[in-house]
Amino acid sequence: MIGKTKFEAILLALADLAEDYRENATIVMSYLDYISIIKDLSNGSTSLFGVQPEQVLGKPVVFIDAAKQPIVGDFSYSHFNYDIGILYERDKDVKTGIENFVLTAWFDHRIKLHSAFRIAEVSSGTPTV
């Protein structure tokens, strides 16, 4: 959903979810986005900086620095597959005598139900008439 601010975009994304998904919704966003929301909402006051993110946004929040845009949804419909092959490797540096061990693992991520998620976007341009 597209809003004028990140806060509005998150609220619109929550409102756009179907009722069943909205009950279990979680917000995934970067901490930098959250701080900018708090800064805008607090209007110079420090009272909102001590409040839990769930109290500000209305749903549980998970902070991930890699999040480019906030994602709102029921993450029980997101599946990570960790039951995969693991590659073990070992090597010895003959000059130093140090043994190096490498563990390589892959994982798979699948969205089971796309309609259970929304991306909260901020409108970047000026409105057209």
Coordinates of N, CA and C in Angstrom, one line a residue:
M1 N 0.8 -1.2 0.0 CA 0.0 0.0 0.0 C 0.9 1.2 0.0
I2 N 0.4 2.3 -0.6 CA 1.2 3.5 -0.8 C 0.6 4.6 0.1
G3 N 1.4 5.2 1.0 CA 1.0 6.2 1.9 C 1.9 7.4 1.7
K4 N 1.5 8.5 2.3 CA 2.3 9.8 2.3 C 3.5 9.7 3.2
T5 N 3.4 8.9 4.3 CA 4.6 8.7 5.2 C 4.7 7.2 5.4
K6 N 5.8 6.8 6.0 CA 6.0 5.4 6.4 C 4.9 4.9 7.3
F7 N 4.6 5.7 8.3 CA 3.6 5.4 9.3 C 2.3 5.2 8.7
E8 N 1.8 6.1 7.8 CA 0.6 5.9 7.1 C 0.6 4.7 6.2
A9 N 1.7 4.5 5.5 CA 1.8 3.3 4.6 C 1.7 2.0 5.4
I10 N 2.3 1.9 6.5 CA 2.1 0.7 7.4 C 0.7 0.5 7.8
L11 N 0.1 1.6 8.3 CA -1.3 1.5 8.7 C -2.2 1.1 7.6
L12 N -2.0 1.7 6.4 CA -2.8 1.3 5.2 C -2.6 -0.2 4.8
A13 N -1.3 -0.6 4.9 CA -1.0 -2.0 4.6 C -1.7 -3.0 5.6
L14 N -1.7 -2.6 6.9 CA -2.4 -3.4 7.9 C -3.9 -3.4 7.6
A15 N -4.5 -2.3 7.3 CA -5.9 -2.2 7.0 C -6.3 -3.0 5.8
D16 N -5.4 -3.1 4.8 CA -5.7 -3.8 3.5 C -5.6 -5.3 3.7
L17 N -5.0 -5.8 4.7 CA -5.0 -7.2 4.9 C -6.4 -7.8 5.2
A18 N -6.6 -9.0 4.8 CA -7.9 -9.6 5.2 C -7.9 -9.8 6.7
E19 N -9.1 -9.9 7.3 CA -9.2 -9.9 8.8 C -8.5 -11.1 9.4
D20 N -8.5 -12.3 8.8 CA -7.8 -13.4 9.3 C -6.3 -13.2 9.3
Y21 N -5.7 -12.6 8.4 CA -4.3 -12.3 8.3 C -3.9 -11.2 9.2
R22 N -4.8 -10.2 9.4 CA -4.5 -9.0 10.2 C -4.4 -9.4 11.6
E23 N -5.1 -10.4 12.1 CA -5.0 -10.8 13.5 C -3.6 -11.3 13.9
N24 N -3.0 -12.0 13.0 CA -1.6 -12.5 13.3 C -0.5 -11.8 12.6
A25 N -0.8 -10.6 12.1 CA 0.2 -9.8 11.4 C 1.4 -9.4 12.2
T26 N 2.5 -9.3 11.5 CA 3.8 -8.8 12.1 C 4.3 -7.8 11.1
I27 N 5.0 -6.8 11.6 CA 5.7 -5.8 10.8 C 7.2 -6.0 10.8
V28 N 7.7 -6.2 9.6 CA 9.2 -6.3 9.5 C 9.7 -5.0 8.8
M29 N 10.6 -4.4 9.5 CA 11.2 -3.1 9.0 C 12.5 -2.8 9.6
S30 N 13.2 -1.8 9.0 CA 14.5 -1.5 9.5 C 14.4 -0.6 10.7
Y31 N 15.3 -0.6 11.6 CA 15.3 0.3 12.8 C 15.3 1.7 12.4
L32 N 16.1 2.0 11.4 CA 16.2 3.4 10.9 C 14.8 3.9 10.5
D33 N 14.0 3.1 9.8 CA 12.7 3.5 9.4 C 11.8 3.8 10.7
Y34 N 11.9 2.9 11.7 CA 11.2 3.1 12.9 C 11.6 4.4 13.6
I35 N 12.8 4.7 13.7 CA 13.3 5.9 14.4 C 12.8 7.1 13.6
S36 N 12.7 7.1 12.3 CA 12.2 8.2 11.5 C 10.7 8.4 11.8
I37 N 10.0 7.3 11.9 CA 8.6 7.4 12.3 C 8.4 8.0 13.6
I38 N 9.1 7.5 14.6 CA 9.0 8.0 16.0 C 9.4 9.5 16.0
K39 N 10.4 9.9 15.2 CA 10.8 11.3 15.2 C 9.7 12.2 14.6
D40 N 9.0 11.7 13.6 CA 7.9 12.5 13.0 C 6.7 12.5 13.9
L41 N 6.4 11.4 14.6 CA 5.2 11.4 15.5 C 5.4 12.1 16.8
S42 N 6.7 12.1 17.3 CA 6.9 12.7 18.6 C 6.9 14.3 18.5
N43 N 7.2 14.8 17.4 CA 7.2 16.3 17.2 C 8.1 17.0 18.2
G44 N 9.3 16.5 18.4 CA 10.2 17.1 19.3 C 10.1 16.6 20.7
S45 N 9.1 15.9 21.1 CA 9.0 15.3 22.4 C 9.8 14.0 22.5
T46 N 10.2 13.6 23.7 CA 11.0 12.4 23.8 C 10.1 11.3 24.4
S47 N 8.8 11.5 24.6 CA 7.9 10.5 25.2 C 7.8 9.3 24.4
L48 N 7.8 9.3 23.1 CA 7.6 8.1 22.3 C 8.8 7.3 22.1
F49 N 10.0 7.8 22.5 CA 11.2 7.0 22.3 C 11.3 5.8 23.3
G50 N 10.6 5.9 24.4 CA 10.6 4.9 25.4 C 9.4 3.9 25.3
V51 N 8.6 4.1 24.3 CA 7.4 3.3 24.1 C 7.8 2.1 23.3
Q52 N 7.1 0.9 23.5 CA 7.4 -0.3 22.7 C 6.9 -0.1 21.3
P53 N 7.5 -0.6 20.3 CA 7.1 -0.5 18.9 C 5.7 -1.0 18.7
E54 N 5.3 -2.1 19.4 CA 3.9 -2.6 19.3 C 2.9 -1.6 19.7
Q55 N 3.2 -0.8 20.7 CA 2.2 0.3 21.1 C 2.1 1.4 20.1
V56 N 3.1 1.7 19.4 CA 3.1 2.7 18.4 C 2.4 2.3 17.1
L57 N 2.8 1.1 16.6 CA 2.3 0.6 15.3 C 1.1 -0.3 15.4
G58 N 0.8 -0.8 16.6 CA -0.4 -1.7 16.8 C -0.1 -3.1 16.5
K59 N 1.0 -3.6 16.1 CA 1.3 -5.0 15.8 C 2.8 -5.2 16.2
P60 N 3.1 -6.5 16.5 CA 4.5 -6.8 16.8 C 5.5 -6.4 15.6
V61 N 6.6 -5.9 16.0 CA 7.6 -5.4 15.0 C 8.9 -6.2 15.1
V62 N 9.4 -6.6 14.0 CA 10.7 -7.3 13.9 C 11.7 -6.3 13.1
F63 N 12.8 -6.0 13.7 CA 13.7 -5.1 13.1 C 14.8 -5.9 12.3
I64 N 14.9 -5.6 11.0 CA 15.9 -6.2 10.2 C 16.6 -5.1 9.4
D65 N 17.9 -4.9 9.5 CA 18.6 -3.8 8.8 C 18.5 -3.9 7.3
A66 N 18.3 -5.1 6.8 CA 18.3 -5.3 5.4 C 17.0 -5.0 4.7
A67 N 16.0 -4.7 5.5 CA 14.6 -4.3 5.0 C 14.7 -3.0 4.3
K68 N 14.4 -3.0 3.0 CA 14.4 -1.7 2.2 C 13.1 -1.0 2.4
Q69 N 12.0 -1.8 2.5 CA 10.7 -1.2 2.8 C 10.0 -2.1 3.8
P70 N 9.1 -1.5 4.7 CA 8.4 -2.3 5.6 C 7.5 -3.3 5.0
I71 N 7.5 -4.5 5.5 CA 6.6 -5.6 5.1 C 5.6 -5.9 6.2
V72 N 4.3 -6.0 5.9 CA 3.3 -6.3 6.8 C 2.6 -7.6 6.4
G73 N 2.5 -8.5 7.3 CA 1.8 -9.8 6.9 C 1.8 -10.8 8.0
D74 N 1.1 -11.9 7.7 CA 1.1 -13.1 8.6 C 2.2 -14.0 8.2
F75 N 3.3 -14.0 9.0 CA 4.4 -14.8 8.6 C 4.3 -16.3 8.8
S76 N 3.1 -16.7 9.3 CA 2.9 -18.2 9.3 C 2.7 -18.7 7.9
Y77 N 2.5 -17.8 6.9 CA 2.4 -18.2 5.5 C 3.7 -18.1 4.8
S78 N 4.8 -17.9 5.5 CA 6.1 -17.8 5.0 C 6.9 -19.0 5.5
H79 N 7.5 -19.8 4.6 CA 8.2 -21.0 5.0 C 9.6 -21.0 4.7
F80 N 10.5 -21.3 5.7 CA 11.9 -21.5 5.5 C 12.2 -23.0 5.6
N81 N 12.9 -23.5 4.6 CA 13.2 -24.9 4.5 C 14.7 -25.1 4.9
Y82 N 15.0 -25.6 6.1 CA 16.3 -25.8 6.6 C 16.8 -27.2 6.4
D83 N 15.9 -28.1 6.0 CA 16.3 -29.5 5.9 C 16.9 -29.8 4.6
I84 N 18.1 -29.3 4.5 CA 18.9 -29.4 3.2 C 20.3 -30.0 3.4
G85 N 20.9 -30.3 2.4 CA 22.3 -30.8 2.5 C 23.3 -29.8 3.0
I86 N 24.2 -30.2 3.7 CA 25.3 -29.4 4.2 C 26.6 -29.9 3.7
L87 N 27.4 -29.0 3.3 CA 28.7 -29.4 2.7 C 29.8 -29.1 3.7
Y88 N 30.5 -30.1 4.2 CA 31.6 -29.9 5.1 C 33.0 -30.0 4.4
E89 N 33.8 -29.0 4.6 CA 35.1 -29.1 3.9 C 36.2 -28.8 5.0
R90 N 37.4 -29.3 4.7 CA 38.5 -29.1 5.6 C 39.8 -28.9 4.7
D91 N 40.6 -28.0 5.2 CA 41.9 -27.7 4.5 C 42.9 -27.3 5.5
K92 N 44.2 -27.7 5.2 CA 45.3 -27.3 6.1 C 46.2 -26.4 5.4
D93 N 46.6 -25.3 6.0 CA 47.6 -24.4 5.5 C 48.9 -25.0 5.9
V94 N 49.7 -25.4 4.9 CA 50.9 -26.1 5.2 C 52.0 -25.1 5.7
K95 N 51.9 -23.8 5.4 CA 52.9 -22.9 5.9 C 52.7 -22.6 7.4
T96 N 51.5 -22.5 7.8 CA 51.2 -22.1 9.2 C 50.8 -23.4 10.1
G97 N 50.3 -24.4 9.4 CA 49.9 -25.6 10.2 C 48.5 -25.5 10.7
I98 N 47.8 -24.5 10.3 CA 46.4 -24.2 10.8 C 45.4 -25.0 10.0
E99 N 44.5 -25.7 10.6 CA 43.4 -26.4 9.9 C 42.2 -25.5 9.8
N100 N 41.7 -25.4 8.6 CA 40.6 -24.6 8.3 C 39.4 -25.5 8.1
F101 N 38.3 -25.2 8.7 CA 37.0 -25.9 8.5 C 36.0 -25.0 8.0
V102 N 35.3 -25.5 6.9 CA 34.2 -24.7 6.3 C 32.9 -25.5 6.3
L103 N 31.9 -24.8 6.7 CA 30.5 -25.4 6.7 C 29.7 -24.6 5.7
T104 N 29.2 -25.2 4.7 CA 28.3 -24.5 3.7 C 26.9 -25.1 3.7
A105 N 26.0 -24.2 4.0 CA 24.6 -24.7 4.0 C 23.7 -23.7 3.2
W106 N 22.7 -24.3 2.6 CA 21.8 -23.5 1.8 C 20.4 -23.6 2.5
F107 N 19.6 -22.6 2.2 CA 18.2 -22.7 2.7 C 17.3 -22.2 1.6
D108 N 16.0 -22.5 1.7 CA 15.0 -22.2 0.7 C 13.9 -21.4 1.4
H109 N 13.4 -20.4 0.8 CA 12.3 -19.6 1.4 C 11.2 -19.6 0.4
R110 N 10.0 -19.9 0.8 CA 8.8 -19.9 0.0 C 7.7 -19.1 0.7
I111 N 6.9 -18.3 -0.1 CA 5.7 -17.7 0.4 C 4.6 -18.6 0.1
K112 N 3.9 -19.1 1.1 CA 2.8 -20.0 0.8 C 1.5 -19.3 0.3
L113 N 1.3 -18.1 0.8 CA 0.1 -17.3 0.4 C 0.4 -15.9 0.2
H114 N 0.5 -15.4 -1.0 CA 1.0 -14.0 -1.3 C 0.0 -13.0 -0.8
S115 N -1.3 -13.3 -0.7 CA -2.3 -12.4 -0.2 C -2.2 -12.1 1.3
A116 N -1.4 -12.8 2.0 CA -1.2 -12.5 3.4 C -0.1 -11.5 3.7
F117 N 0.4 -10.9 2.7 CA 1.5 -9.9 2.9 C 1.3 -8.6 2.1
R118 N 1.8 -7.5 2.6 CA 1.7 -6.2 1.9 C 3.1 -5.5 2.1
I119 N 3.5 -4.8 1.1 CA 4.7 -3.9 1.2 C 4.2 -2.5 1.4
A120 N 4.7 -1.9 2.4 CA 4.3 -0.5 2.7 C 5.2 0.5 2.0
E121 N 4.7 1.1 1.0 CA 5.5 2.1 0.2 C 5.1 3.5 0.5
V122 N 6.1 4.4 0.3 CA 5.8 5.8 0.5 C 5.7 6.5 -0.9
S123 N 4.7 7.3 -1.1 CA 4.6 7.9 -2.4 C 5.7 9.0 -2.5
S124 N 6.4 8.9 -3.7 CA 7.6 9.7 -3.8 C 7.3 11.0 -4.6
G125 N 6.4 11.0 -5.4 CA 6.1 12.2 -6.3 C 5.0 13.0 -5.7
T126 N 4.8 14.2 -6.4 CA 3.7 15.0 -6.0 C 2.4 14.5 -6.7
P127 N 1.3 14.7 -6.1 CA 0.0 14.2 -6.7 C -0.3 14.9 -8.0
T128 N -0.8 14.2 -9.0 CA -1.2 14.8 -10.3 C -2.6 15.1 -10.2
V129 N -2.9 16.2 -11.0 CA -4.3 16.7 -11.0 C -5.1 16.2 -12.2

